[in-house]
PDB file of C-alpha atoms in Angstrom:
ATOM      1  CA  UNK A  25      21.068 -48.438  -9.497  1.00  0.00           C
ATOM      2  CA  UNK A  26      22.190 -47.233  -6.057  1.00  0.00           C
ATOM      3  CA  UNK A  27      19.691 -45.295  -3.967  1.00  0.00           C
ATOM      4  CA  UNK A  28      20.738 -41.680  -3.495  1.00  0.00           C
ATOM      5  CA  UNK A  29      19.424 -38.910  -1.272  1.00  0.00           C
ATOM      6  CA  UNK A  30      20.218 -36.076  -3.658  1.00  0.00           C
ATOM      7  CA  UNK A  31      17.901 -35.323  -6.587  1.00  0.00           C
ATOM      8  CA  UNK A  32      18.542 -36.034 -10.256  1.00  0.00           C
ATOM      9  CA  UNK A  33      20.467 -33.604 -12.459  1.00  0.00           C
ATOM     10  CA  UNK A  34      20.504 -33.688 -16.260  1.00  0.00           C
ATOM     11  CA  UNK A  35      23.333 -32.185 -18.298  1.00  0.00           C
ATOM     12  CA  UNK A  36      23.398 -31.789 -22.069  1.00  0.00           C
ATOM     13  CA  UNK A  37      26.715 -31.567 -23.880  1.00  0.00           C
ATOM     14  CA  UNK A  38      28.353 -33.376 -20.972  1.00  0.00           C
ATOM     15  CA  UNK A  39      31.131 -35.219 -22.805  1.00  0.00           C
ATOM     16  CA  UNK A  40      33.809 -32.558 -22.393  1.00  0.00           C
ATOM     17  CA  UNK A  41      34.585 -29.037 -21.227  1.00  0.00           C
ATOM     18  CA  UNK A  42      32.077 -27.194 -19.070  1.00  0.00           C
ATOM     19  CA  UNK A  43      29.463 -29.959 -19.161  1.00  0.00           C
ATOM     20  CA  UNK A  44      31.925 -32.587 -17.962  1.00  0.00           C
ATOM     21  CA  UNK A  45      33.262 -30.276 -15.241  1.00  0.00           C
ATOM     22  CA  UNK A  46      29.758 -29.593 -13.915  1.00  0.00           C
ATOM     23  CA  UNK A  47      29.001 -33.320 -14.039  1.00  0.00           C
ATOM     24  CA  UNK A  48      32.041 -34.130 -11.907  1.00  0.00           C
ATOM     25  CA  UNK A  49      31.148 -31.481  -9.323  1.00  0.00           C
ATOM     26  CA  UNK A  50      27.515 -32.576  -9.095  1.00  0.00           C
ATOM     27  CA  UNK A  51      28.573 -36.199  -8.760  1.00  0.00           C
ATOM     28  CA  UNK A  52      31.033 -35.282  -6.016  1.00  0.00           C
ATOM     29  CA  UNK A  53      28.129 -33.578  -4.246  1.00  0.00           C
ATOM     30  CA  UNK A  54      26.152 -36.838  -4.361  1.00  0.00           C
ATOM     31  CA  UNK A  55      23.719 -36.215  -7.206  1.00  0.00           C
ATOM     32  CA  UNK A  56      22.660 -38.970  -9.602  1.00  0.00           C
ATOM     33  CA  UNK A  57      23.093 -37.831 -13.179  1.00  0.00           C
ATOM     34  CA  UNK A  58      21.777 -38.198 -16.676  1.00  0.00           C
ATOM     35  CA  UNK A  59      24.543 -37.185 -19.071  1.00  0.00           C
ATOM     36  CA  UNK A  60      23.670 -36.516 -22.697  1.00  0.00           C
ATOM     37  CA  UNK A  61      25.988 -36.010 -25.665  1.00  0.00           C
ATOM     38  CA  UNK A  62      26.746 -37.495 -29.069  1.00  0.00           C
ATOM     39  CA  UNK A  63      29.908 -39.222 -27.801  1.00  0.00           C
ATOM     40  CA  UNK A  64      28.728 -41.837 -25.325  1.00  0.00           C
ATOM     41  CA  UNK A  65      32.249 -43.222 -24.913  1.00  0.00           C
ATOM     42  CA  UNK A  66      33.409 -39.866 -23.556  1.00  0.00           C
ATOM     43  CA  UNK A  67      30.511 -39.816 -21.109  1.00  0.00           C
ATOM     44  CA  UNK A  68      31.290 -43.326 -19.886  1.00  0.00           C
ATOM     45  CA  UNK A  69      34.981 -42.430 -19.557  1.00  0.00           C
ATOM     46  CA  UNK A  70      34.088 -39.902 -16.842  1.00  0.00           C
ATOM     47  CA  UNK A  71      33.463 -42.927 -14.616  1.00  0.00           C
ATOM     48  CA  UNK A  72      30.874 -41.249 -12.404  1.00  0.00           C
ATOM     49  CA  UNK A  73      28.699 -43.329 -10.050  1.00  0.00           C
ATOM     50  CA  UNK A  74      24.898 -43.326 -10.201  1.00  0.00           C
ATOM     51  CA  UNK A  75      25.050 -41.964 -13.726  1.00  0.00           C
ATOM     52  CA  UNK A  76      23.133 -42.832 -16.875  1.00  0.00           C
ATOM     53  CA  UNK A  77      25.013 -41.951 -20.054  1.00  0.00           C
ATOM     54  CA  UNK A  78      23.123 -41.720 -23.321  1.00  0.00           C
ATOM     55  CA  UNK A  79      24.230 -40.865 -26.835  1.00  0.00           C
ATOM     56  CA  UNK A  80      21.558 -38.375 -27.853  1.00  0.00           C
ATOM     57  CA  UNK A  81      21.410 -35.682 -30.504  1.00  0.00           C
ATOM     58  CA  UNK A  82      19.977 -32.845 -28.437  1.00  0.00           C
ATOM     59  CA  UNK A  83      18.028 -31.605 -31.435  1.00  0.00           C
ATOM     60  CA  UNK A  84      16.047 -34.894 -31.346  1.00  0.00           C
ATOM     61  CA  UNK A  85      13.502 -33.927 -28.715  1.00  0.00           C
ATOM     62  CA  UNK A  86      11.820 -37.343 -28.699  1.00  0.00           C
ATOM     63  CA  UNK A  87      15.110 -39.147 -27.959  1.00  0.00           C
ATOM     64  CA  UNK A  88      16.048 -36.575 -25.329  1.00  0.00           C
ATOM     65  CA  UNK A  89      12.673 -36.898 -23.612  1.00  0.00           C
ATOM     66  CA  UNK A  90      12.922 -40.701 -23.650  1.00  0.00           C
ATOM     67  CA  UNK A  91      16.320 -40.527 -21.937  1.00  0.00           C
ATOM     68  CA  UNK A  92      14.938 -38.178 -19.269  1.00  0.00           C
ATOM     69  CA  UNK A  93      11.979 -40.512 -18.663  1.00  0.00           C
ATOM     70  CA  UNK A  94      14.399 -43.427 -18.227  1.00  0.00           C
ATOM     71  CA  UNK A  95      16.507 -41.521 -15.714  1.00  0.00           C
ATOM     72  CA  UNK A  96      13.467 -40.407 -13.720  1.00  0.00           C
ATOM     73  CA  UNK A  97      12.343 -44.023 -13.378  1.00  0.00           C
ATOM     74  CA  UNK A  98      15.759 -44.837 -11.908  1.00  0.00           C
ATOM     75  CA  UNK A  99      16.410 -41.763  -9.779  1.00  0.00           C
ATOM     76  CA  UNK A 100      13.239 -39.753  -9.379  1.00  0.00           C
ATOM     77  CA  UNK A 101      12.238 -36.377 -10.798  1.00  0.00           C
ATOM     78  CA  UNK A 102      14.693 -34.004 -12.428  1.00  0.00           C
ATOM     79  CA  UNK A 103      15.601 -31.211 -10.030  1.00  0.00           C
ATOM     80  CA  UNK A 104      18.278 -29.591 -12.197  1.00  0.00           C
ATOM     81  CA  UNK A 105      18.597 -29.260 -15.955  1.00  0.00           C
ATOM     82  CA  UNK A 106      21.857 -27.818 -17.242  1.00  0.00           C
ATOM     83  CA  UNK A 107      21.407 -26.730 -20.849  1.00  0.00           C
ATOM     84  CA  UNK A 108      25.084 -26.787 -21.772  1.00  0.00           C
ATOM     85  CA  UNK A 109      25.152 -28.212 -25.306  1.00  0.00           C
ATOM     86  CA  UNK A 110      26.301 -25.551 -27.739  1.00  0.00           C
ATOM     87  CA  UNK A 111      28.046 -24.893 -31.024  1.00  0.00           C
ATOM     88  CA  UNK A 112      30.186 -21.865 -31.875  1.00  0.00           C
ATOM     89  CA  UNK A 113      30.792 -21.399 -35.606  1.00  0.00           C
ATOM     90  CA  UNK A 114      32.382 -18.009 -36.075  1.00  0.00           C
ATOM     91  CA  UNK A 115      32.355 -16.300 -39.447  1.00  0.00           C
ATOM     92  CA  UNK A 116      31.827 -13.055 -41.331  1.00  0.00           C
ATOM     93  CA  UNK A 117      28.157 -12.878 -42.215  1.00  0.00           C
ATOM     94  CA  UNK A 118      28.698 -12.013 -45.879  1.00  0.00           C
ATOM     95  CA  UNK A 119      30.651 -15.204 -46.577  1.00  0.00           C
ATOM     96  CA  UNK A 120      29.601 -17.672 -43.885  1.00  0.00           C
ATOM     97  CA  UNK A 121      27.878 -20.869 -44.998  1.00  0.00           C
ATOM     98  CA  UNK A 122      24.181 -20.546 -44.054  1.00  0.00           C
ATOM     99  CA  UNK A 123      24.164 -24.172 -42.926  1.00  0.00           C
ATOM    100  CA  UNK A 124      26.361 -23.031 -40.028  1.00  0.00           C
ATOM    101  CA  UNK A 125      23.682 -20.550 -38.962  1.00  0.00           C
ATOM    102  CA  UNK A 126      21.106 -23.339 -39.023  1.00  0.00           C
ATOM    103  CA  UNK A 127      23.296 -25.665 -36.973  1.00  0.00           C
ATOM    104  CA  UNK A 128      23.921 -23.029 -34.301  1.00  0.00           C
ATOM    105  CA  UNK A 129      20.277 -22.106 -33.917  1.00  0.00           C
ATOM    106  CA  UNK A 130      19.230 -25.776 -33.903  1.00  0.00           C
ATOM    107  CA  UNK A 131      21.629 -26.647 -31.071  1.00  0.00           C
ATOM    108  CA  UNK A 132      21.949 -23.377 -29.144  1.00  0.00           C
ATOM    109  CA  UNK A 133      18.287 -22.366 -29.234  1.00  0.00           C
ATOM    110  CA  UNK A 134      15.828 -25.036 -30.409  1.00  0.00           C
ATOM    111  CA  UNK A 135      17.483 -27.902 -28.507  1.00  0.00           C
ATOM    112  CA  UNK A 136      17.541 -25.762 -25.372  1.00  0.00           C
ATOM    113  CA  UNK A 137      13.814 -25.153 -25.758  1.00  0.00           C
ATOM    114  CA  UNK A 138      13.172 -28.859 -26.288  1.00  0.00           C
ATOM    115  CA  UNK A 139      15.141 -29.948 -23.238  1.00  0.00           C
ATOM    116  CA  UNK A 140      13.481 -27.281 -21.123  1.00  0.00           C
ATOM    117  CA  UNK A 141      10.024 -28.341 -22.209  1.00  0.00           C
ATOM    118  CA  UNK A 142      10.855 -31.958 -21.337  1.00  0.00           C
ATOM    119  CA  UNK A 143      11.352 -31.107 -17.647  1.00  0.00           C
ATOM    120  CA  UNK A 144       9.339 -27.940 -17.115  1.00  0.00           C
ATOM    121  CA  UNK A 145       5.849 -29.374 -16.727  1.00  0.00           C
ATOM    122  CA  UNK A 146       7.016 -31.684 -13.956  1.00  0.00           C
ATOM    123  CA  UNK A 147       8.919 -28.918 -12.185  1.00  0.00           C
ATOM    124  CA  UNK A 148       5.879 -26.654 -12.206  1.00  0.00           C
ATOM    125  CA  UNK A 149       3.675 -29.439 -10.868  1.00  0.00           C
ATOM    126  CA  UNK A 150       6.135 -30.094  -8.030  1.00  0.00           C
ATOM    127  CA  UNK A 151       6.669 -26.371  -7.337  1.00  0.00           C
ATOM    128  CA  UNK A 152      10.420 -26.682  -7.557  1.00  0.00           C
ATOM    129  CA  UNK A 153      13.395 -27.238  -9.785  1.00  0.00           C
ATOM    130  CA  UNK A 154      16.165 -25.337 -11.493  1.00  0.00           C
ATOM    131  CA  UNK A 155      17.010 -24.751 -15.147  1.00  0.00           C
ATOM    132  CA  UNK A 156      20.509 -23.427 -15.717  1.00  0.00           C
ATOM    133  CA  UNK A 157      21.350 -22.234 -19.223  1.00  0.00           C
ATOM    134  CA  UNK A 158      25.048 -22.054 -20.058  1.00  0.00           C
ATOM    135  CA  UNK A 159      25.154 -19.108 -22.445  1.00  0.00           C
ATOM    136  CA  UNK A 160      28.080 -16.848 -23.345  1.00  0.00           C
ATOM    137  CA  UNK A 161      29.185 -13.273 -22.823  1.00  0.00           C
ATOM    138  CA  UNK A 162      28.255 -13.107 -26.531  1.00  0.00           C
ATOM    139  CA  UNK A 163      24.680 -13.283 -25.281  1.00  0.00           C
ATOM    140  CA  UNK A 164      25.181  -9.821 -23.783  1.00  0.00           C
ATOM    141  CA  UNK A 165      27.505  -8.019 -26.208  1.00  0.00           C
ATOM    142  CA  UNK A 166      28.891  -8.234 -29.718  1.00  0.00           C
ATOM    143  CA  UNK A 167      32.248  -9.405 -31.088  1.00  0.00           C
ATOM    144  CA  UNK A 168      33.807  -9.457 -34.577  1.00  0.00           C
ATOM    145  CA  UNK A 169      32.804 -12.469 -36.695  1.00  0.00           C
ATOM    146  CA  UNK A 170      30.184 -13.462 -34.124  1.00  0.00           C
ATOM    147  CA  UNK A 171      26.971 -12.172 -35.749  1.00  0.00           C
ATOM    148  CA  UNK A 172      25.112 -15.467 -36.105  1.00  0.00           C
ATOM    149  CA  UNK A 173      26.546 -16.971 -32.914  1.00  0.00           C
ATOM    150  CA  UNK A 174      25.738 -13.817 -30.959  1.00  0.00           C
ATOM    151  CA  UNK A 175      22.216 -13.942 -32.360  1.00  0.00           C
ATOM    152  CA  UNK A 176      21.750 -17.457 -31.008  1.00  0.00           C
ATOM    153  CA  UNK A 177      23.098 -16.489 -27.592  1.00  0.00           C
ATOM    154  CA  UNK A 178      21.022 -13.304 -27.393  1.00  0.00           C
ATOM    155  CA  UNK A 179      18.061 -15.610 -28.029  1.00  0.00           C
ATOM    156  CA  UNK A 180      19.100 -17.664 -24.996  1.00  0.00           C
ATOM    157  CA  UNK A 181      19.212 -14.465 -22.941  1.00  0.00           C
ATOM    158  CA  UNK A 182      15.674 -13.552 -23.940  1.00  0.00           C
ATOM    159  CA  UNK A 183      14.328 -17.069 -23.436  1.00  0.00           C
ATOM    160  CA  UNK A 184      15.921 -17.366 -20.007  1.00  0.00           C
ATOM    161  CA  UNK A 185      14.572 -14.091 -18.679  1.00  0.00           C
ATOM    162  CA  UNK A 186      11.113 -14.497 -20.200  1.00  0.00           C
ATOM    163  CA  UNK A 187      10.727 -18.025 -18.860  1.00  0.00           C
ATOM    164  CA  UNK A 188      12.018 -16.989 -15.439  1.00  0.00           C
ATOM    165  CA  UNK A 189       9.186 -14.488 -15.172  1.00  0.00           C
ATOM    166  CA  UNK A 190       6.620 -17.035 -16.378  1.00  0.00           C
ATOM    167  CA  UNK A 191       7.466 -19.737 -13.837  1.00  0.00           C
ATOM    168  CA  UNK A 192       8.518 -17.675 -10.808  1.00  0.00           C
ATOM    169  CA  UNK A 193       5.172 -18.201  -9.087  1.00  0.00           C
ATOM    170  CA  UNK A 194       5.724 -21.967  -9.390  1.00  0.00           C
ATOM    171  CA  UNK A 195       8.991 -21.688  -7.429  1.00  0.00           C
ATOM    172  CA  UNK A 196      10.954 -22.886 -10.452  1.00  0.00           C
ATOM    173  CA  UNK A 197      14.286 -21.125 -10.886  1.00  0.00           C
ATOM    174  CA  UNK A 198      15.557 -20.235 -14.359  1.00  0.00           C
ATOM    175  CA  UNK A 199      19.073 -18.838 -14.485  1.00  0.00           C
ATOM    176  CA  UNK A 200      21.953 -18.307 -16.876  1.00  0.00           C
ATOM    177  CA  UNK A 201      25.700 -18.224 -16.706  1.00  0.00           C
ATOM    178  CA  UNK A 202      27.594 -16.098 -19.239  1.00  0.00           C
ATOM    179  CA  UNK A 203      31.207 -17.285 -19.632  1.00  0.00           C
ATOM    180  CA  UNK A 204      33.831 -15.245 -21.400  1.00  0.00           C
ATOM    181  CA  UNK A 205      36.618 -17.055 -23.242  1.00  0.00           C
ATOM    182  CA  UNK A 206      37.129 -20.542 -21.832  1.00  0.00           C
ATOM    183  CA  UNK A 207      39.673 -23.194 -22.781  1.00  0.00           C
ATOM    184  CA  UNK A 208      37.330 -25.827 -24.260  1.00  0.00           C
ATOM    185  CA  UNK A 209      36.676 -27.580 -27.575  1.00  0.00           C
ATOM    186  CA  UNK A 210      34.163 -24.920 -28.602  1.00  0.00           C
ATOM    187  CA  UNK A 211      36.516 -22.970 -30.863  1.00  0.00           C
ATOM    188  CA  UNK A 212      37.360 -26.132 -32.809  1.00  0.00           C
ATOM    189  CA  UNK A 213      33.876 -26.050 -34.342  1.00  0.00           C
ATOM    190  CA  UNK A 214      34.829 -22.930 -36.341  1.00  0.00           C
ATOM    191  CA  UNK A 215      35.976 -23.724 -39.882  1.00  0.00           C
ATOM    192  CA  UNK A 216      37.786 -20.470 -40.786  1.00  0.00           C
ATOM    193  CA  UNK A 217      41.476 -20.875 -39.885  1.00  0.00           C
ATOM    194  CA  UNK A 218      42.190 -17.138 -39.922  1.00  0.00           C
ATOM    195  CA  UNK A 219      39.405 -16.540 -37.400  1.00  0.00           C
ATOM    196  CA  UNK A 220      40.694 -19.361 -35.204  1.00  0.00           C
ATOM    197  CA  UNK A 221      44.230 -17.938 -35.327  1.00  0.00           C
ATOM    198  CA  UNK A 222      42.945 -14.469 -34.422  1.00  0.00           C
ATOM    199  CA  UNK A 223      40.934 -15.866 -31.526  1.00  0.00           C
ATOM    200  CA  UNK A 224      43.960 -17.756 -30.224  1.00  0.00           C
ATOM    201  CA  UNK A 225      46.048 -14.574 -30.438  1.00  0.00           C
ATOM    202  CA  UNK A 226      43.343 -12.753 -28.469  1.00  0.00           C
ATOM    203  CA  UNK A 227      43.466 -15.408 -25.748  1.00  0.00           C
ATOM    204  CA  UNK A 228      47.257 -15.181 -25.602  1.00  0.00           C
ATOM    205  CA  UNK A 229      47.105 -11.390 -25.288  1.00  0.00           C
ATOM    206  CA  UNK A 230      45.099 -11.854 -22.075  1.00  0.00           C
ATOM    207  CA  UNK A 231      47.711 -14.167 -20.606  1.00  0.00           C
ATOM    208  CA  UNK A 232      45.317 -17.080 -20.763  1.00  0.00           C
ATOM    209  CA  UNK A 233      41.599 -17.580 -20.249  1.00  0.00           C
ATOM    210  CA  UNK A 234      39.270 -19.465 -17.939  1.00  0.00           C
ATOM    211  CA  UNK A 235      39.095 -23.240 -17.662  1.00  0.00           C
ATOM    212  CA  UNK A 236      35.969 -25.356 -17.437  1.00  0.00           C
ATOM    213  CA  UNK A 237      36.302 -25.851 -13.676  1.00  0.00           C
ATOM    214  CA  UNK A 238      35.967 -22.077 -13.192  1.00  0.00           C
ATOM    215  CA  UNK A 239      32.521 -22.189 -14.784  1.00  0.00           C
ATOM    216  CA  UNK A 240      31.540 -25.325 -12.887  1.00  0.00           C
ATOM    217  CA  UNK A 241      32.289 -23.682  -9.533  1.00  0.00           C
ATOM    218  CA  UNK A 242      30.069 -20.742 -10.432  1.00  0.00           C
ATOM    219  CA  UNK A 243      27.288 -23.069 -11.588  1.00  0.00           C
ATOM    220  CA  UNK A 244      27.463 -25.062  -8.353  1.00  0.00           C
ATOM    221  CA  UNK A 245      27.276 -21.861  -6.313  1.00  0.00           C
ATOM    222  CA  UNK A 246      24.144 -20.788  -8.186  1.00  0.00           C
ATOM    223  CA  UNK A 247      22.441 -24.152  -7.756  1.00  0.00           C
ATOM    224  CA  UNK A 248      23.432 -24.529  -4.091  1.00  0.00           C
ATOM    225  CA  UNK A 249      21.341 -21.559  -2.967  1.00  0.00           C
ATOM    226  CA  UNK A 250      18.011 -22.267  -1.259  1.00  0.00           C
ATOM    227  CA  UNK A 251      15.132 -22.771  -3.693  1.00  0.00           C
ATOM    228  CA  UNK A 252      13.742 -19.383  -2.675  1.00  0.00           C
ATOM    229  CA  UNK A 253      16.917 -17.677  -3.907  1.00  0.00           C
ATOM    230  CA  UNK A 254      17.496 -17.296  -7.639  1.00  0.00           C
ATOM    231  CA  UNK A 255      20.851 -15.960  -8.783  1.00  0.00           C
ATOM    232  CA  UNK A 256      19.411 -14.955 -12.120  1.00  0.00           C
ATOM    233  CA  UNK A 257      22.688 -14.665 -13.972  1.00  0.00           C
ATOM    234  CA  UNK A 258      26.427 -14.566 -13.557  1.00  0.00           C
ATOM    235  CA  UNK A 259      28.910 -13.208 -16.074  1.00  0.00           C
ATOM    236  CA  UNK A 260      32.361 -14.716 -15.558  1.00  0.00           C
ATOM    237  CA  UNK A 261      35.536 -14.031 -17.502  1.00  0.00           C
ATOM    238  CA  UNK A 262      39.285 -13.842 -17.074  1.00  0.00           C
ATOM    239  CA  UNK A 263      40.279 -10.691 -15.212  1.00  0.00           C
ATOM    240  CA  UNK A 264      42.259  -9.482 -18.213  1.00  0.00           C
ATOM    241  CA  UNK A 265      39.488 -10.083 -20.731  1.00  0.00           C
ATOM    242  CA  UNK A 266      38.538  -6.533 -21.720  1.00  0.00           C
ATOM    243  CA  UNK A 267      35.267  -7.243 -23.512  1.00  0.00           C
TER     244      UNK A 267
END
């Protein structure tokens, strides 16, 4: 491994979309990285220097913690955790398969808690560090066919704010970014074709939506502030997105 002067950043769900965009920007800024996702080949294909890529199911806290320990041996303590891994399975609550609810809460909520716990004790001991949760505007307001997904993202909102208050005296920053509609693979997780078609029509009606690099720029701005400055949250959406 090459010695670096910037501290280690960890990104979950880094194989595509927002996670990959943030990874590229952090790498360009000189940070060593631990990238986590199920598709290790996609992580490796990013071709980023000073980067450890591991195929990890983020719901497997033991495997996630082991990967973080490995990266800290190579690059030093984690200074930034980006909880980006997420699943969006849209559906009407009266007919949606309950296994989809379970999957969303496992990935969007429980895995976020597990990853946070894996780095938080060290951050508190060092009196520094940043945890950035990539949420959704659905963590602030409701949308049709979003009941279970919105529930998982409202949970992220509550966790983020509660934890921020708990660790503020340790100089650990906890923040969230709330993207509106973004052109990523997230919609492909939904299994109801009519809902997908309606969502695509909604995006078209706005004349297009954000791209992953838009979110990455906002995330980098949040992280780049001095440790004594916490931009607690940013909501970012296409100008023509009405809700």
